Short mmCIF file of C-alpha atoms and ligand atoms in Angstrom, two decimals:
data_model
loop_
_atom_site.label_atom_id
_atom_site.label_comp_id
_atom_site.label_asym_id
_atom_site.label_seq_id
_atom_site.Cartn_x
_atom_site.Cartn_y
_atom_site.Cartn_z
CA MET A 1 -7.56 10.04 29.64
CA ASP A 2 -9.12 11.18 26.52
CA LYS A 3 -12.21 9.16 25.33
CA SER A 4 -11.95 9.36 21.41
CA VAL A 5 -9.03 10.52 19.12
CA HIS A 6 -8.85 10.88 15.21
CA VAL A 7 -5.18 10.05 13.66
CA ARG A 8 -4.08 10.70 10.17
CA VAL A 9 -1.00 8.70 8.89
CA PRO A 10 0.40 9.21 5.55
CA ALA A 11 1.55 6.53 2.82
CA SER A 12 5.03 5.61 2.26
CA THR A 13 7.54 4.40 -0.14
CA ALA A 14 10.31 2.11 0.95
CA ASN A 15 13.45 0.80 -0.27
CA LEU A 16 13.73 3.65 -2.92
CA GLY A 17 15.75 1.32 -5.23
CA PRO A 18 18.74 0.13 -3.38
CA GLY A 19 17.84 0.89 0.47
CA PHE A 20 16.15 -2.45 0.94
CA ASP A 21 14.67 -2.54 4.42
CA CYS A 22 16.24 0.97 5.55
CA LEU A 23 15.18 3.90 3.43
CA GLY A 24 11.42 5.42 2.93
CA ILE A 25 9.55 8.47 2.30
CA ALA A 26 6.08 9.65 3.71
CA LEU A 27 3.42 10.40 0.99
CA ASN A 28 0.67 12.84 0.97
CA LEU A 29 -2.21 9.92 0.65
CA TYR A 30 -3.63 9.37 3.97
CA ASN A 31 -5.56 6.82 6.11
CA ASP A 32 -7.53 8.36 8.97
CA ILE A 33 -8.35 6.60 11.91
CA TYR A 34 -10.64 7.19 14.94
CA MET A 35 -10.50 5.41 17.89
CA GLU A 36 -12.78 5.66 20.96
CA LEU A 37 -13.03 4.02 24.40
CA SER A 38 -16.48 2.97 24.51
CA GLY A 39 -18.94 0.11 25.30
CA ASP A 40 -17.98 -3.36 25.74
CA GLY A 41 -16.00 -5.55 23.24
CA LEU A 42 -14.59 -4.47 19.99
CA ILE A 43 -16.19 -2.51 17.38
CA ILE A 44 -14.50 -1.90 13.75
CA ASP A 45 -15.72 -0.01 10.90
CA VAL A 46 -13.77 0.11 7.53
CA ILE A 47 -14.45 2.73 4.83
CA GLY A 48 -12.74 2.77 1.54
CA GLU A 49 -9.80 0.57 0.52
CA GLY A 50 -9.90 -2.88 2.07
CA VAL A 51 -13.60 -2.73 2.79
CA PHE A 52 -14.21 -6.29 1.90
CA ASN A 53 -11.07 -7.82 3.34
CA ILE A 54 -9.79 -6.07 6.50
CA GLU A 55 -10.69 -8.18 9.82
CA ARG A 56 -13.11 -6.42 11.95
CA ASN A 57 -11.91 -8.75 14.81
CA GLU A 58 -9.11 -9.09 17.25
CA GLU A 59 -6.96 -10.10 14.22
CA ASN A 60 -7.31 -6.34 12.67
CA LEU A 61 -3.78 -4.71 12.16
CA ILE A 62 -4.81 -1.36 13.86
CA TYR A 63 -6.19 -3.42 16.83
CA LYS A 64 -3.17 -5.48 17.43
CA ALA A 65 -0.91 -2.47 17.20
CA ALA A 66 -3.18 -0.48 19.86
CA LYS A 67 -3.26 -3.27 22.09
CA LYS A 68 0.38 -3.69 22.22
CA VAL A 69 0.54 -0.14 23.64
CA PHE A 70 -2.35 -0.94 26.03
CA ASP A 71 -0.73 -3.98 27.13
CA ARG A 72 2.84 -2.25 27.76
CA LEU A 73 1.00 0.61 29.70
CA ASN A 74 -0.91 -2.08 31.64
CA ILE A 75 -4.25 -0.50 30.70
CA ASN A 76 -6.97 -2.76 30.46
CA VAL A 77 -9.64 -1.47 27.96
CA ASP A 78 -13.20 -2.93 28.14
CA GLY A 79 -14.72 -1.56 25.25
CA LEU A 80 -12.81 0.02 22.00
CA ARG A 81 -14.31 1.39 18.67
CA ILE A 82 -12.20 1.66 15.64
CA THR A 83 -13.19 3.64 12.35
CA THR A 84 -10.65 3.57 9.71
CA VAL A 85 -11.09 5.79 6.46
CA ASN A 86 -8.57 4.15 4.20
CA ARG A 87 -7.23 5.52 1.05
CA ILE A 88 -3.71 3.62 0.80
CA PRO A 89 -4.63 0.44 -1.49
CA MET A 90 -3.57 -2.50 0.55
CA GLY A 91 -1.01 -4.87 -0.64
CA SER A 92 0.35 -2.23 -2.96
CA GLY A 93 3.93 -1.36 -1.61
CA LEU A 94 2.77 2.07 -0.35
CA GLY A 95 2.75 1.40 3.42
CA SER A 96 -1.00 0.68 4.27
CA SER A 97 0.09 -1.94 6.86
CA ALA A 98 2.90 0.47 8.25
CA SER A 99 0.24 3.14 8.55
CA ALA A 100 -2.17 0.52 10.34
CA ILE A 101 0.35 -0.08 12.84
CA ILE A 102 1.61 3.61 13.62
CA GLY A 103 -2.22 4.87 13.28
CA GLY A 104 -3.18 2.11 16.12
CA MET A 105 -0.12 2.90 18.10
CA VAL A 106 -0.22 6.72 18.15
CA ALA A 107 -3.94 6.69 18.58
CA ALA A 108 -3.83 4.27 21.78
CA ASN A 109 -1.13 6.16 23.08
CA ILE A 110 -3.06 9.44 22.82
CA LEU A 111 -6.08 7.70 24.47
CA CYS A 112 -3.53 6.70 27.37
CA GLY A 113 -2.36 10.36 27.90
CA LYS A 114 0.71 10.22 25.61
CA PRO A 115 2.88 8.43 28.07
CA LEU A 116 5.18 6.87 25.28
CA ARG A 117 7.75 8.91 23.39
CA GLN A 118 7.92 8.79 19.77
CA ASP A 119 10.90 6.77 19.39
CA GLU A 120 9.33 4.30 21.82
CA ILE A 121 6.52 3.94 19.38
CA LEU A 122 8.94 3.49 16.35
CA ASP A 123 10.83 0.87 18.28
CA MET A 124 7.58 -1.15 19.11
CA ALA A 125 6.11 -0.48 15.39
CA SER A 126 9.48 -1.64 13.94
CA MET A 127 9.21 -4.95 16.20
CA MET A 128 5.85 -5.52 14.61
CA GLU A 129 6.64 -4.84 11.07
CA GLY A 130 10.07 -6.41 11.24
CA HIS A 131 11.70 -3.28 9.57
CA ALA A 132 11.59 0.45 9.96
CA ASP A 133 11.44 1.64 6.48
CA ASN A 134 7.96 2.23 6.12
CA VAL A 135 6.91 2.76 9.87
CA ALA A 136 9.65 5.54 10.25
CA PRO A 137 8.49 8.07 7.65
CA ALA A 138 4.71 6.92 8.48
CA LEU A 139 5.48 8.28 11.97
CA ASN A 140 7.88 10.92 11.48
CA GLY A 141 7.13 12.33 7.87
CA GLY A 142 9.58 13.23 5.22
CA PHE A 143 12.58 11.40 3.78
CA ASN A 144 13.96 8.74 6.45
CA VAL A 145 16.87 6.38 6.98
CA ALA A 146 15.83 4.21 9.32
CA THR A 147 17.65 0.56 10.32
CA PHE A 148 16.21 -1.65 13.22
CA ASP A 149 18.42 -4.06 14.97
CA GLY A 150 15.87 -6.11 16.30
CA LYS A 151 14.96 -3.95 19.43
CA LYS A 152 15.69 -0.55 18.40
CA ALA A 153 15.14 1.82 15.18
CA TYR A 154 17.71 4.60 14.71
CA TYR A 155 16.64 7.18 12.16
CA ILE A 156 17.65 10.38 10.52
CA LYS A 157 14.99 12.47 8.80
CA LYS A 158 15.07 14.85 6.27
CA ASP A 159 12.04 17.40 4.87
CA LEU A 160 11.59 17.33 1.18
CA LYS A 161 10.34 20.06 -0.87
CA ASP A 162 7.03 20.45 -2.56
CA ASP A 163 8.28 20.54 -6.38
CA LEU A 164 9.55 16.93 -6.29
CA LYS A 165 6.57 14.70 -7.05
CA PHE A 166 6.14 10.92 -6.29
CA ILE A 167 4.13 9.46 -9.33
CA ALA A 168 3.00 6.13 -8.21
CA PHE A 169 1.74 3.43 -10.81
CA TYR A 170 -0.26 0.85 -9.08
CA PRO A 171 -1.42 -2.04 -11.39
CA ASN A 172 -4.85 -2.79 -9.37
CA ARG A 173 -3.39 -5.99 -8.02
CA GLU A 174 -2.43 -7.04 -4.71
CA LEU A 175 0.93 -8.42 -3.75
CA LYS A 176 1.77 -9.63 -0.17
CA THR A 177 4.89 -8.51 1.38
CA SER A 178 5.60 -12.05 2.77
CA LYS A 179 5.28 -13.47 -0.84
CA ALA A 180 7.63 -10.58 -2.30
CA ARG A 181 10.11 -11.19 0.70
CA GLY A 182 9.56 -15.07 0.35
CA ILE A 183 11.27 -15.06 -3.25
CA LEU A 184 14.41 -13.41 -2.23
CA PRO A 185 17.62 -15.58 -1.83
CA PRO A 186 19.09 -16.34 1.46
CA MET A 187 22.56 -15.14 0.19
CA ILE A 188 23.68 -12.70 -2.09
CA GLU A 189 27.00 -12.07 -4.08
CA TYR A 190 29.66 -9.94 -2.19
CA LYS A 191 29.45 -7.40 -5.69
CA ASN A 192 25.92 -7.31 -5.24
CA GLY A 193 26.33 -5.88 -1.56
CA VAL A 194 28.97 -3.75 -2.81
CA PHE A 195 27.02 -2.45 -5.70
CA ASN A 196 23.77 -1.58 -3.22
CA VAL A 197 26.04 0.23 -0.38
CA GLY A 198 27.29 2.44 -2.79
CA ARG A 199 23.88 3.32 -4.27
CA ALA A 200 22.02 3.72 -1.23
CA SER A 201 24.87 6.17 0.42
CA LEU A 202 24.86 7.98 -2.75
CA LEU A 203 21.06 8.31 -2.71
CA THR A 204 20.59 9.36 0.76
CA ALA A 205 23.48 11.95 0.24
CA ALA A 206 21.83 13.25 -2.90
CA PHE A 207 18.48 13.58 -0.93
CA PHE A 208 20.63 15.46 1.79
CA THR A 209 22.20 17.58 -0.63
CA GLU A 210 19.16 18.29 -2.85
CA ASN A 211 21.17 16.72 -5.84
CA TYR A 212 18.26 14.94 -7.96
CA ASP A 213 20.43 14.46 -10.86
CA MET A 214 22.37 11.71 -8.78
CA LEU A 215 19.00 9.91 -8.47
CA LYS A 216 18.94 7.83 -11.68
CA PHE A 217 22.21 6.30 -11.03
CA ALA A 218 21.79 6.04 -7.27
CA SER A 219 18.55 4.37 -7.52
CA GLN A 220 19.86 0.94 -8.88
CA ASP A 221 19.37 -2.12 -7.30
CA MET A 222 20.69 -5.31 -7.20
CA LEU A 223 19.22 -7.13 -3.99
CA HIS A 224 15.55 -7.20 -4.54
CA GLN A 225 14.00 -6.03 -7.63
CA VAL A 226 15.62 -8.26 -9.76
CA TYR A 227 13.78 -11.19 -7.88
CA ARG A 228 10.89 -9.69 -7.55
CA LYS A 229 10.41 -9.18 -11.24
CA GLU A 230 8.82 -12.65 -11.51
CA PHE A 231 5.84 -10.97 -9.65
CA ILE A 232 5.99 -7.57 -11.70
CA PRO A 233 7.04 -8.47 -14.91
CA GLU A 234 6.42 -5.01 -16.24
CA MET A 235 8.86 -3.48 -13.76
CA TYR A 236 11.96 -2.87 -16.01
CA TYR A 237 10.07 -1.44 -18.46
CA VAL A 238 8.26 1.10 -16.42
CA ILE A 239 11.70 2.42 -15.29
CA GLU A 240 13.07 2.91 -18.61
CA ALA A 241 9.78 4.45 -19.71
CA ALA A 242 9.91 6.75 -16.75
CA LEU A 243 13.47 7.81 -17.05
CA LYS A 244 12.80 8.17 -20.63
CA GLY A 245 9.77 10.67 -19.73
CA GLY A 246 12.44 12.61 -18.08
CA ALA A 247 12.08 11.03 -14.18
CA TYR A 248 15.07 11.72 -11.93
CA ALA A 249 14.55 8.10 -10.81
CA ALA A 250 12.16 5.17 -10.96
CA PHE A 251 12.05 2.01 -8.63
CA LEU A 252 9.51 -0.65 -7.47
CA SER A 253 7.94 0.83 -4.45
CA GLY A 254 8.56 -1.20 -1.31
CA ALA A 255 7.97 -4.73 -2.00
CA GLY A 256 5.58 -3.90 -4.91
CA PRO A 257 3.65 -4.17 -7.26
CA THR A 258 3.32 -0.15 -7.27
CA MET A 259 5.98 1.65 -9.35
CA MET A 260 7.24 4.72 -8.04
CA ALA A 261 8.80 7.57 -10.21
CA ILE A 262 10.54 10.81 -8.71
CA VAL A 263 9.78 13.62 -11.01
CA ASN A 264 10.34 17.01 -11.13
CA ASP A 265 7.05 19.09 -11.39
CA GLU A 266 7.63 20.06 -15.02
CA LYS A 267 8.10 16.62 -16.16
CA VAL A 268 5.08 14.89 -14.48
CA GLU A 269 2.97 14.88 -17.65
CA ASP A 270 5.53 13.62 -19.85
CA VAL A 271 6.71 10.75 -17.54
CA MET A 272 2.96 9.60 -16.94
CA GLU A 273 2.31 9.75 -20.70
CA SER A 274 5.62 7.49 -21.15
CA VAL A 275 4.82 4.84 -18.46
CA LYS A 276 0.91 4.79 -19.49
CA SER A 277 2.00 3.09 -22.59
CA VAL A 278 3.80 0.33 -20.87
CA TYR A 279 0.62 -0.68 -18.89
CA ASP A 280 -1.58 -0.14 -21.86
CA GLU A 281 0.88 -2.33 -24.12
CA ARG A 282 0.24 -5.20 -21.71
CA ASN A 283 -3.47 -4.78 -21.19
CA LEU A 284 -2.73 -3.97 -17.50
CA PRO A 285 -5.20 -1.52 -15.46
CA PHE A 286 -3.82 0.64 -13.16
CA GLN A 287 -4.24 3.73 -11.24
CA VAL A 288 -1.79 6.92 -10.94
CA TYR A 289 -1.23 8.75 -7.73
CA ASN A 290 0.39 12.13 -8.36
CA LEU A 291 2.01 12.54 -4.99
CA LYS A 292 4.61 14.64 -2.72
CA CYS A 293 6.42 14.23 0.52
CA ASP A 294 4.38 14.11 3.60
CA ASN A 295 6.96 15.94 6.12
CA VAL A 296 4.74 16.09 9.16
CA GLY A 297 3.90 12.30 9.63
CA ALA A 298 1.06 10.75 11.64
CA CYS A 299 -0.69 13.71 13.64
CA ILE A 300 -3.74 14.23 15.33
CA VAL A 301 -6.65 15.95 13.44
N1 HSE B 401 11.42 -3.21 2.77
C1 HSE B 401 10.35 -3.92 2.68
C2 HSE B 401 10.24 -5.19 1.55
C3 HSE B 401 9.24 -3.34 2.46
O1 HSE B 401 10.91 -4.36 0.45
O2 HSE B 401 10.28 -6.11 1.68
C4 HSE B 401 7.84 -3.75 2.61
O3 HSE B 401 7.28 -4.04 3.77
#
């Protein structure tokens, strides 16, 4: 057994508009997780995002994920030291909890000699998160179609090229996924289901065939964004401004509040400029991340 490991896990954007709980893309913004079998008890250090509110005890998400692996393998760990260097803002819709879950599981699996396969880790991670749209890209990299039946995750992955940029507008405020899911209705209209099936299918085909001009139409959604607008009132103005600036598509990233625009390299400045005015007019502070797809996924550094 190795005594220590350093794992890097990418951020991710989920849903991509219509692909609620099943579509996601890994992004080149990373959390680093150092895990070491040493001493007695649990020691957790946090650097960067979440430094003031991440638990340093057994409630810590990285630890909880690692423990699932140790328990499954019947390995008793006396002492564990976890240090995490976080760059993904928490509660932002950029997959920070998926990165913690995947990071904890991948690191623990390596410390145990890698007995679990990638698909077994994905099943366990999907179980913890409840859906696979962030954990699949965090683990695999790339664009993922990933759906979870409550036990097993089924996925197909496609690498995306570097000239496709993902501009994330993070409005410096946290939105808990549980709150953003809590506002969704228990039932939807049949026509809205049909609306989303068509868009999500077309969007998947567009990525697989690199037919990005389809993304504007294919990124429309009727299942979650319209309800979540209550927490992100700027949502549709950002989408409109991003499209006006020349983005291929714009949507709520995961459960929000980050807004995401998919942009060709040449349009990055125009889209940033156009969207900036929406936040500025509302006096909303925000940060911009100019990202691209990470095709590697969680890896040992
Ligand atoms: N598909 C999830 C949601 C992503 O929209 O709630 C956040 O975990």
